[in-house]
Amino acid sequence: MKLPKVLSLLFAFSLLVLGSCSEDDESTPVPGQQTCRPVKVTSEGLVSNITYTNDKITNFSTEGYGNATVSYHSAGNLAGKVASMAFSGGEQGKGTLEYEYDDQGLLIGTFLTILDLGGAGQVAEFTYTNGRISKITRTMVFPSEDEGEGPFMISMGYTTYTYDSQGNVLKATDYDADSETPDHTIEYTYDTKSNPSAGIEAFMVGLPGMNPASGNNILTAIYKEGNTVDKDNSYSNAYVFNSSGYATKITSTTQNGEVTVTNIDYSCN
């Protein structure tokens, strides 16, 4: 996945979004065994510590990228839904990711702002088909320098999604603005086991390179520009699991042979 520099402070957190290929038949949490929550993610020296309040993620920190705090709605039909994510102290300075819902509580968009960009931000708008996000449209919004005038907007293109019968993203097709020809596509295969990171994936929807959450674990991802496979961005994943069925190690290997190892520590009860 290609993430822009302004989003790099979220990288360690998004490691939890990686799919998996089991190295253990018992890859999903087993009923009656311990329930575990990830509290630390380590990859290539980058560390993310994660804290919870009332079983919801409220804070995570990354070595070199600062702190992020997640806030939730507390009343009405949005009670318990994520409201915003604020970050500070990292290379990118301060910023927020805000979530917008319709009157029925359906997530319809996100708004990313980076203060160091002078108040500019990215709006992501969601289109649904059969209850699933079928299109995400992204727009950069710049505040007007002239009083009384509206903001200046630049289209950043859009991504469409198709799903398999289990609701997993089968194909993501990315288009540049005003183009009918895809810039690239990513095709996925999955196992049949439960994806324990689906809830965390939902935090990231709307950010470039991040798909709607899938219920199963990714086996492979094939990134193509036209008919040409981009081997740097095509990969397979393998997991090692603890005795309670939670992944403690992710090994991601690109088609060019580059290996990234991610270790996850848990709090179990």
PDB file of C-alpha atoms in Angstrom:
ATOM      1  CA  MET A   1       0.000   0.000   0.000  1.00  0.00           C
ATOM      2  CA  LYS A   2       1.207   3.484  -0.784  1.00  0.00           C
ATOM      3  CA  LEU A   3       0.599   6.025   1.976  1.00  0.00           C
ATOM      4  CA  PRO A   4       1.408   9.720   1.518  1.00  0.00           C
ATOM      5  CA  LYS A   5       3.965  11.320   3.827  1.00  0.00           C
ATOM      6  CA  VAL A   6       1.388  13.352   5.720  1.00  0.00           C
ATOM      7  CA  LEU A   7      -0.180  10.085   6.895  1.00  0.00           C
ATOM      8  CA  SER A   8       3.049   8.406   7.959  1.00  0.00           C
ATOM      9  CA  LEU A   9       2.380   9.063  11.643  1.00  0.00           C
ATOM     10  CA  LEU A  10      -0.486   6.572  11.364  1.00  0.00           C
ATOM     11  CA  PHE A  11       1.728   3.847   9.917  1.00  0.00           C
ATOM     12  CA  ALA A  12       2.467   1.892  13.082  1.00  0.00           C
ATOM     13  CA  PHE A  13      -1.208   1.889  14.024  1.00  0.00           C
ATOM     14  CA  SER A  14      -2.224   0.722  10.564  1.00  0.00           C
ATOM     15  CA  LEU A  15       0.105  -2.273  10.851  1.00  0.00           C
ATOM     16  CA  LEU A  16      -2.785  -3.890  12.679  1.00  0.00           C
ATOM     17  CA  VAL A  17      -4.696  -3.708   9.406  1.00  0.00           C
ATOM     18  CA  LEU A  18      -2.399  -6.157   7.570  1.00  0.00           C
ATOM     19  CA  GLY A  19      -4.048  -9.369   6.444  1.00  0.00           C
ATOM     20  CA  SER A  20      -2.775 -12.806   7.312  1.00  0.00           C
ATOM     21  CA  CYS A  21      -1.983 -16.293   6.122  1.00  0.00           C
ATOM     22  CA  SER A  22      -2.118 -18.811   8.955  1.00  0.00           C
ATOM     23  CA  GLU A  23       0.883 -20.828  10.114  1.00  0.00           C
ATOM     24  CA  ASP A  24      -1.386 -22.446  12.687  1.00  0.00           C
ATOM     25  CA  ASP A  25      -4.716 -24.163  12.110  1.00  0.00           C
ATOM     26  CA  GLU A  26      -6.110 -22.418  15.201  1.00  0.00           C
ATOM     27  CA  SER A  27      -5.803 -18.907  13.766  1.00  0.00           C
ATOM     28  CA  THR A  28      -8.909 -17.359  15.307  1.00  0.00           C
ATOM     29  CA  PRO A  29      -9.630 -16.782  19.005  1.00  0.00           C
ATOM     30  CA  VAL A  30     -11.064 -19.964  20.509  1.00  0.00           C
ATOM     31  CA  PRO A  31     -14.288 -19.691  22.581  1.00  0.00           C
ATOM     32  CA  GLY A  32     -13.578 -20.239  26.278  1.00  0.00           C
ATOM     33  CA  GLN A  33      -9.951 -19.161  25.998  1.00  0.00           C
ATOM     34  CA  GLN A  34      -8.488 -15.819  26.957  1.00  0.00           C
ATOM     35  CA  THR A  35      -9.617 -12.613  25.291  1.00  0.00           C
ATOM     36  CA  CYS A  36      -6.624 -10.553  24.198  1.00  0.00           C
ATOM     37  CA  ARG A  37      -6.235  -6.927  23.101  1.00  0.00           C
ATOM     38  CA  PRO A  38      -3.161  -5.625  21.253  1.00  0.00           C
ATOM     39  CA  VAL A  39      -1.219  -3.152  23.405  1.00  0.00           C
ATOM     40  CA  LYS A  40       2.066  -2.855  21.505  1.00  0.00           C
ATOM     41  CA  VAL A  41       3.014  -3.192  17.834  1.00  0.00           C
ATOM     42  CA  THR A  42       6.679  -3.236  16.782  1.00  0.00           C
ATOM     43  CA  SER A  43       7.961  -3.154  13.192  1.00  0.00           C
ATOM     44  CA  GLU A  44      11.447  -2.198  11.998  1.00  0.00           C
ATOM     45  CA  GLY A  45      12.124  -0.254  15.185  1.00  0.00           C
ATOM     46  CA  LEU A  46       8.838   1.660  15.030  1.00  0.00           C
ATOM     47  CA  VAL A  47       6.779   1.117  18.166  1.00  0.00           C
ATOM     48  CA  SER A  48       3.088   1.812  18.723  1.00  0.00           C
ATOM     49  CA  ASN A  49       1.683   1.584  22.259  1.00  0.00           C
ATOM     50  CA  ILE A  50      -2.117   1.299  22.428  1.00  0.00           C
ATOM     51  CA  THR A  51      -4.375   2.111  25.397  1.00  0.00           C
ATOM     52  CA  TYR A  52      -8.089   1.490  25.988  1.00  0.00           C
ATOM     53  CA  THR A  53     -10.959   3.020  27.958  1.00  0.00           C
ATOM     54  CA  ASN A  54     -14.134   0.959  28.420  1.00  0.00           C
ATOM     55  CA  ASP A  55     -12.850  -1.530  25.836  1.00  0.00           C
ATOM     56  CA  LYS A  56     -12.399   1.164  23.162  1.00  0.00           C
ATOM     57  CA  ILE A  57      -9.067   2.349  21.768  1.00  0.00           C
ATOM     58  CA  THR A  58      -8.490   5.868  23.073  1.00  0.00           C
ATOM     59  CA  ASN A  59      -4.782   6.486  22.521  1.00  0.00           C
ATOM     60  CA  PHE A  60      -1.800   5.155  20.628  1.00  0.00           C
ATOM     61  CA  SER A  61       1.745   6.428  20.342  1.00  0.00           C
ATOM     62  CA  THR A  62       4.501   5.853  17.822  1.00  0.00           C
ATOM     63  CA  GLU A  63       8.235   6.240  18.231  1.00  0.00           C
ATOM     64  CA  GLY A  64       9.137   9.338  16.236  1.00  0.00           C
ATOM     65  CA  TYR A  65       5.584  10.188  15.140  1.00  0.00           C
ATOM     66  CA  GLY A  66       3.871  11.404  18.291  1.00  0.00           C
ATOM     67  CA  ASN A  67       0.546  10.636  19.928  1.00  0.00           C
ATOM     68  CA  ALA A  68      -2.964  10.067  18.640  1.00  0.00           C
ATOM     69  CA  THR A  69      -6.144  10.334  20.714  1.00  0.00           C
ATOM     70  CA  VAL A  70      -9.470   8.840  19.607  1.00  0.00           C
ATOM     71  CA  SER A  71     -12.747  10.444  20.739  1.00  0.00           C
ATOM     72  CA  TYR A  72     -16.240   8.917  20.593  1.00  0.00           C
ATOM     73  CA  HIS A  73     -19.780  10.276  20.452  1.00  0.00           C
ATOM     74  CA  SER A  74     -21.553   9.950  23.789  1.00  0.00           C
ATOM     75  CA  ALA A  75     -25.225  10.622  23.007  1.00  0.00           C
ATOM     76  CA  GLY A  76     -28.008  10.034  20.511  1.00  0.00           C
ATOM     77  CA  ASN A  77     -27.906   7.528  17.656  1.00  0.00           C
ATOM     78  CA  LEU A  78     -24.160   8.110  17.309  1.00  0.00           C
ATOM     79  CA  ALA A  79     -23.339   7.071  20.881  1.00  0.00           C
ATOM     80  CA  GLY A  80     -20.262   4.835  20.871  1.00  0.00           C
ATOM     81  CA  LYS A  81     -19.283   5.692  17.299  1.00  0.00           C
ATOM     82  CA  VAL A  82     -15.877   7.253  16.679  1.00  0.00           C
ATOM     83  CA  ALA A  83     -16.056  11.052  16.370  1.00  0.00           C
ATOM     84  CA  SER A  84     -12.466  12.127  15.704  1.00  0.00           C
ATOM     85  CA  MET A  85      -8.806  11.209  15.956  1.00  0.00           C
ATOM     86  CA  ALA A  86      -6.351  13.963  16.928  1.00  0.00           C
ATOM     87  CA  PHE A  87      -2.594  13.638  16.628  1.00  0.00           C
ATOM     88  CA  SER A  88       0.369  15.766  17.705  1.00  0.00           C
ATOM     89  CA  GLY A  89       4.042  15.679  18.603  1.00  0.00           C
ATOM     90  CA  GLY A  90       5.249  13.960  15.454  1.00  0.00           C
ATOM     91  CA  GLU A  91       7.069  15.055  12.319  1.00  0.00           C
ATOM     92  CA  GLN A  92       3.817  16.219  10.730  1.00  0.00           C
ATOM     93  CA  GLY A  93       2.801  18.462  13.623  1.00  0.00           C
ATOM     94  CA  LYS A  94      -0.849  18.595  14.694  1.00  0.00           C
ATOM     95  CA  GLY A  95      -3.909  17.398  12.851  1.00  0.00           C
ATOM     96  CA  THR A  96      -7.265  15.659  13.084  1.00  0.00           C
ATOM     97  CA  LEU A  97      -9.290  13.003  11.303  1.00  0.00           C
ATOM     98  CA  GLU A  98     -13.032  13.617  11.737  1.00  0.00           C
ATOM     99  CA  TYR A  99     -15.913  11.267  10.895  1.00  0.00           C
ATOM    100  CA  GLU A 100     -19.287  12.306   9.418  1.00  0.00           C
ATOM    101  CA  TYR A 101     -22.532  10.323   9.661  1.00  0.00           C
ATOM    102  CA  ASP A 102     -25.999  10.658   8.134  1.00  0.00           C
ATOM    103  CA  ASP A 103     -29.225  10.900  10.144  1.00  0.00           C
ATOM    104  CA  GLN A 104     -29.371   7.103  10.424  1.00  0.00           C
ATOM    105  CA  GLY A 105     -25.851   6.882  11.829  1.00  0.00           C
ATOM    106  CA  LEU A 106     -24.255   5.602   8.614  1.00  0.00           C
ATOM    107  CA  LEU A 107     -20.660   6.760   8.112  1.00  0.00           C
ATOM    108  CA  ILE A 108     -20.695   8.877   4.948  1.00  0.00           C
ATOM    109  CA  GLY A 109     -17.312  10.601   5.028  1.00  0.00           C
ATOM    110  CA  THR A 110     -14.117  11.650   6.777  1.00  0.00           C
ATOM    111  CA  PHE A 111     -12.163  14.903   6.909  1.00  0.00           C
ATOM    112  CA  LEU A 112      -8.392  14.946   7.427  1.00  0.00           C
ATOM    113  CA  THR A 113      -6.676  18.229   8.361  1.00  0.00           C
ATOM    114  CA  ILE A 114      -2.978  18.967   8.931  1.00  0.00           C
ATOM    115  CA  LEU A 115      -2.364  22.295  10.663  1.00  0.00           C
ATOM    116  CA  ASP A 116       1.080  22.660   9.087  1.00  0.00           C
ATOM    117  CA  LEU A 117      -0.677  22.744   5.690  1.00  0.00           C
ATOM    118  CA  GLY A 118      -2.345  26.019   6.604  1.00  0.00           C
ATOM    119  CA  GLY A 119      -5.751  24.559   7.339  1.00  0.00           C
ATOM    120  CA  ALA A 120      -5.950  22.507   4.133  1.00  0.00           C
ATOM    121  CA  GLY A 121      -7.579  19.129   4.382  1.00  0.00           C
ATOM    122  CA  GLN A 122      -8.775  16.045   2.543  1.00  0.00           C
ATOM    123  CA  VAL A 123     -12.476  15.203   2.327  1.00  0.00           C
ATOM    124  CA  ALA A 124     -13.423  11.574   1.626  1.00  0.00           C
ATOM    125  CA  GLU A 125     -17.049  10.882   0.611  1.00  0.00           C
ATOM    126  CA  PHE A 126     -18.554   7.379   0.611  1.00  0.00           C
ATOM    127  CA  THR A 127     -21.052   5.865  -1.830  1.00  0.00           C
ATOM    128  CA  TYR A 128     -22.880   2.687  -0.790  1.00  0.00           C
ATOM    129  CA  THR A 129     -24.260  -0.205  -2.862  1.00  0.00           C
ATOM    130  CA  ASN A 130     -26.189  -3.003  -1.151  1.00  0.00           C
ATOM    131  CA  GLY A 131     -25.063  -1.730   2.231  1.00  0.00           C
ATOM    132  CA  ARG A 132     -21.341  -1.708   1.421  1.00  0.00           C
ATOM    133  CA  ILE A 133     -18.998   1.106   0.429  1.00  0.00           C
ATOM    134  CA  SER A 134     -18.668   0.862  -3.341  1.00  0.00           C
ATOM    135  CA  LYS A 135     -16.853   4.149  -4.002  1.00  0.00           C
ATOM    136  CA  ILE A 136     -14.698   6.618  -2.071  1.00  0.00           C
ATOM    137  CA  THR A 137     -14.179  10.044  -3.633  1.00  0.00           C
ATOM    138  CA  ARG A 138     -11.340  12.236  -2.309  1.00  0.00           C
ATOM    139  CA  THR A 139     -11.010  16.022  -2.564  1.00  0.00           C
ATOM    140  CA  MET A 140      -8.329  18.386  -1.259  1.00  0.00           C
ATOM    141  CA  VAL A 141      -9.864  21.514   0.270  1.00  0.00           C
ATOM    142  CA  PHE A 142      -7.886  24.739   0.711  1.00  0.00           C
ATOM    143  CA  PRO A 143      -9.251  27.708   2.687  1.00  0.00           C
ATOM    144  CA  SER A 144      -9.760  30.882   0.679  1.00  0.00           C
ATOM    145  CA  GLU A 145      -7.250  33.689   1.128  1.00  0.00           C
ATOM    146  CA  ASP A 146      -9.959  36.229   0.277  1.00  0.00           C
ATOM    147  CA  GLU A 147     -12.591  37.059   2.857  1.00  0.00           C
ATOM    148  CA  GLY A 148     -16.092  36.010   1.883  1.00  0.00           C
ATOM    149  CA  GLU A 149     -15.041  33.499  -0.761  1.00  0.00           C
ATOM    150  CA  GLY A 150     -15.548  29.764  -0.498  1.00  0.00           C
ATOM    151  CA  PRO A 151     -12.738  27.206  -0.219  1.00  0.00           C
ATOM    152  CA  PHE A 152     -10.666  26.098  -3.219  1.00  0.00           C
ATOM    153  CA  MET A 153     -11.096  22.404  -4.021  1.00  0.00           C
ATOM    154  CA  ILE A 154      -9.006  19.987  -6.085  1.00  0.00           C
ATOM    155  CA  SER A 155     -10.268  16.495  -6.975  1.00  0.00           C
ATOM    156  CA  MET A 156      -7.862  13.732  -5.925  1.00  0.00           C
ATOM    157  CA  GLY A 157      -9.705  11.001  -7.798  1.00  0.00           C
ATOM    158  CA  TYR A 158     -11.646   8.048  -6.433  1.00  0.00           C
ATOM    159  CA  THR A 159     -11.510   4.345  -5.657  1.00  0.00           C
ATOM    160  CA  THR A 160     -14.181   1.729  -6.409  1.00  0.00           C
ATOM    161  CA  TYR A 161     -14.623  -1.580  -4.600  1.00  0.00           C
ATOM    162  CA  THR A 162     -16.073  -4.984  -5.366  1.00  0.00           C
ATOM    163  CA  TYR A 163     -16.653  -7.681  -2.750  1.00  0.00           C
ATOM    164  CA  ASP A 164     -16.790 -11.438  -2.472  1.00  0.00           C
ATOM    165  CA  SER A 165     -19.784 -13.296  -1.041  1.00  0.00           C
ATOM    166  CA  GLN A 166     -18.370 -12.920   2.490  1.00  0.00           C
ATOM    167  CA  GLY A 167     -18.098  -9.132   2.270  1.00  0.00           C
ATOM    168  CA  ASN A 168     -14.332  -8.977   1.800  1.00  0.00           C
ATOM    169  CA  VAL A 169     -12.891  -6.395  -0.608  1.00  0.00           C
ATOM    170  CA  LEU A 170     -12.098  -8.486  -3.681  1.00  0.00           C
ATOM    171  CA  LYS A 171     -10.795  -5.673  -5.872  1.00  0.00           C
ATOM    172  CA  ALA A 172      -9.920  -1.998  -5.322  1.00  0.00           C
ATOM    173  CA  THR A 173      -9.665   0.130  -8.484  1.00  0.00           C
ATOM    174  CA  ASP A 174      -8.057   3.554  -8.161  1.00  0.00           C
ATOM    175  CA  TYR A 175      -8.727   6.397 -10.621  1.00  0.00           C
ATOM    176  CA  ASP A 176      -7.061   9.774 -10.994  1.00  0.00           C
ATOM    177  CA  ALA A 177      -9.300  12.828 -11.271  1.00  0.00           C
ATOM    178  CA  ASP A 178     -11.207  13.084 -14.575  1.00  0.00           C
ATOM    179  CA  SER A 179      -9.823   9.755 -15.806  1.00  0.00           C
ATOM    180  CA  GLU A 180     -11.826   6.761 -16.976  1.00  0.00           C
ATOM    181  CA  THR A 181      -8.722   4.572 -17.045  1.00  0.00           C
ATOM    182  CA  PRO A 182      -7.614   3.086 -13.721  1.00  0.00           C
ATOM    183  CA  ASP A 183      -4.308   4.275 -12.300  1.00  0.00           C
ATOM    184  CA  HIS A 184      -3.931   0.889 -10.635  1.00  0.00           C
ATOM    185  CA  THR A 185      -5.884  -2.047  -9.244  1.00  0.00           C
ATOM    186  CA  ILE A 186      -5.336  -4.329  -6.245  1.00  0.00           C
ATOM    187  CA  GLU A 187      -6.835  -7.815  -6.202  1.00  0.00           C
ATOM    188  CA  TYR A 188      -7.076  -9.815  -2.972  1.00  0.00           C
ATOM    189  CA  THR A 189      -7.507 -13.399  -1.866  1.00  0.00           C
ATOM    190  CA  TYR A 190      -8.580 -14.417   1.636  1.00  0.00           C
ATOM    191  CA  ASP A 191      -8.735 -17.313   4.026  1.00  0.00           C
ATOM    192  CA  THR A 192     -11.970 -18.296   5.764  1.00  0.00           C
ATOM    193  CA  LYS A 193     -10.901 -17.246   9.260  1.00  0.00           C
ATOM    194  CA  SER A 194     -12.078 -14.213  11.213  1.00  0.00           C
ATOM    195  CA  ASN A 195     -10.063 -11.023  10.820  1.00  0.00           C
ATOM    196  CA  PRO A 196      -9.478  -9.704  14.375  1.00  0.00           C
ATOM    197  CA  SER A 197      -8.408  -6.309  13.015  1.00  0.00           C
ATOM    198  CA  ALA A 198     -11.629  -5.503  11.153  1.00  0.00           C
ATOM    199  CA  GLY A 199     -12.723  -2.988  13.784  1.00  0.00           C
ATOM    200  CA  ILE A 200      -9.403  -1.174  13.580  1.00  0.00           C
ATOM    201  CA  GLU A 201      -9.521  -1.146   9.776  1.00  0.00           C
ATOM    202  CA  ALA A 202     -12.784   0.758  10.064  1.00  0.00           C
ATOM    203  CA  PHE A 203     -10.882   3.624  11.776  1.00  0.00           C
ATOM    204  CA  MET A 204      -8.800   4.114   8.641  1.00  0.00           C
ATOM    205  CA  VAL A 205     -11.490   4.078   5.948  1.00  0.00           C
ATOM    206  CA  GLY A 206     -11.223   7.134   3.711  1.00  0.00           C
ATOM    207  CA  LEU A 207      -7.453   7.484   4.010  1.00  0.00           C
ATOM    208  CA  PRO A 208      -5.520   6.906   0.759  1.00  0.00           C
ATOM    209  CA  GLY A 209      -4.516   3.270   0.372  1.00  0.00           C
ATOM    210  CA  MET A 210      -6.893   1.999   3.063  1.00  0.00           C
ATOM    211  CA  ASN A 211      -9.839  -0.227   2.113  1.00  0.00           C
ATOM    212  CA  PRO A 212     -13.156  -0.749   3.881  1.00  0.00           C
ATOM    213  CA  ALA A 213     -12.774  -3.433   6.525  1.00  0.00           C
ATOM    214  CA  SER A 214     -12.884  -7.092   5.478  1.00  0.00           C
ATOM    215  CA  GLY A 215     -14.067  -9.881   7.761  1.00  0.00           C
ATOM    216  CA  ASN A 216     -11.460 -12.449   6.693  1.00  0.00           C
ATOM    217  CA  ASN A 217      -7.662 -12.380   6.500  1.00  0.00           C
ATOM    218  CA  ILE A 218      -5.781 -11.421   3.341  1.00  0.00           C
ATOM    219  CA  LEU A 219      -3.719 -14.210   1.817  1.00  0.00           C
ATOM    220  CA  THR A 220      -2.337 -12.246  -1.153  1.00  0.00           C
ATOM    221  CA  ALA A 221      -2.592  -8.777  -2.670  1.00  0.00           C
ATOM    222  CA  ILE A 222      -1.676  -8.224  -6.324  1.00  0.00           C
ATOM    223  CA  TYR A 223      -1.031  -4.590  -7.308  1.00  0.00           C
ATOM    224  CA  LYS A 224      -1.269  -3.883 -11.051  1.00  0.00           C
ATOM    225  CA  GLU A 225      -0.721  -0.843 -13.230  1.00  0.00           C
ATOM    226  CA  GLY A 226      -2.561  -1.850 -16.376  1.00  0.00           C
ATOM    227  CA  ASN A 227      -1.574  -5.481 -16.907  1.00  0.00           C
ATOM    228  CA  THR A 228       1.821  -5.046 -15.229  1.00  0.00           C
ATOM    229  CA  VAL A 229       2.250  -6.369 -11.700  1.00  0.00           C
ATOM    230  CA  ASP A 230       4.029  -3.978  -9.343  1.00  0.00           C
ATOM    231  CA  LYS A 231       6.145  -6.440  -7.369  1.00  0.00           C
ATOM    232  CA  ASP A 232       7.101  -3.865  -4.735  1.00  0.00           C
ATOM    233  CA  ASN A 233       3.452  -3.458  -3.730  1.00  0.00           C
ATOM    234  CA  SER A 234       2.251  -7.034  -4.262  1.00  0.00           C
ATOM    235  CA  TYR A 235       2.644  -9.216  -1.204  1.00  0.00           C
ATOM    236  CA  SER A 236       1.643 -12.258   0.800  1.00  0.00           C
ATOM    237  CA  ASN A 237       1.250 -12.478   4.577  1.00  0.00           C
ATOM    238  CA  ALA A 238       1.935 -15.146   7.188  1.00  0.00           C
ATOM    239  CA  TYR A 239       1.026 -15.123  10.878  1.00  0.00           C
ATOM    240  CA  VAL A 240       2.251 -16.884  13.991  1.00  0.00           C
ATOM    241  CA  PHE A 241      -0.420 -17.250  16.686  1.00  0.00           C
ATOM    242  CA  ASN A 242      -0.363 -17.584  20.455  1.00  0.00           C
ATOM    243  CA  SER A 243      -2.173 -20.346  22.339  1.00  0.00           C
ATOM    244  CA  SER A 244      -5.366 -18.251  22.454  1.00  0.00           C
ATOM    245  CA  GLY A 245      -5.442 -17.865  18.682  1.00  0.00           C
ATOM    246  CA  TYR A 246      -4.156 -14.285  18.416  1.00  0.00           C
ATOM    247  CA  ALA A 247      -1.444 -13.270  15.965  1.00  0.00           C
ATOM    248  CA  THR A 248       1.828 -12.389  17.672  1.00  0.00           C
ATOM    249  CA  LYS A 249       3.952 -12.136  14.533  1.00  0.00           C
ATOM    250  CA  ILE A 250       3.202 -11.010  10.976  1.00  0.00           C
ATOM    251  CA  THR A 251       5.624 -11.744   8.154  1.00  0.00           C
ATOM    252  CA  SER A 252       4.793  -9.792   4.997  1.00  0.00           C
ATOM    253  CA  THR A 253       6.763 -10.640   1.854  1.00  0.00           C
ATOM    254  CA  THR A 254       6.604  -8.662  -1.393  1.00  0.00           C
ATOM    255  CA  GLN A 255       7.024 -10.344  -4.775  1.00  0.00           C
ATOM    256  CA  ASN A 256      10.488  -8.760  -4.900  1.00  0.00           C
ATOM    257  CA  GLY A 257      11.395 -10.645  -1.740  1.00  0.00           C
ATOM    258  CA  GLU A 258      11.346  -7.733   0.708  1.00  0.00           C
ATOM    259  CA  VAL A 259      10.291  -8.995   4.122  1.00  0.00           C
ATOM    260  CA  THR A 260       8.702  -6.953   6.891  1.00  0.00           C
ATOM    261  CA  VAL A 261       8.218  -8.548  10.306  1.00  0.00           C
ATOM    262  CA  THR A 262       5.716  -7.115  12.760  1.00  0.00           C
ATOM    263  CA  ASN A 263       5.415  -8.280  16.367  1.00  0.00           C
ATOM    264  CA  ILE A 264       2.283  -7.734  18.458  1.00  0.00           C
ATOM    265  CA  ASP A 265       2.047  -7.844  22.253  1.00  0.00           C
ATOM    266  CA  TYR A 266      -1.314  -8.391  23.979  1.00  0.00           C
ATOM    267  CA  SER A 267      -3.075  -7.898  27.267  1.00  0.00           C
ATOM    268  CA  CYS A 268      -5.152 -11.018  27.920  1.00  0.00           C
ATOM    269  CA  ASN A 269      -7.852 -11.842  30.452  1.00  0.00           C
TER     270      ASN A 269
END
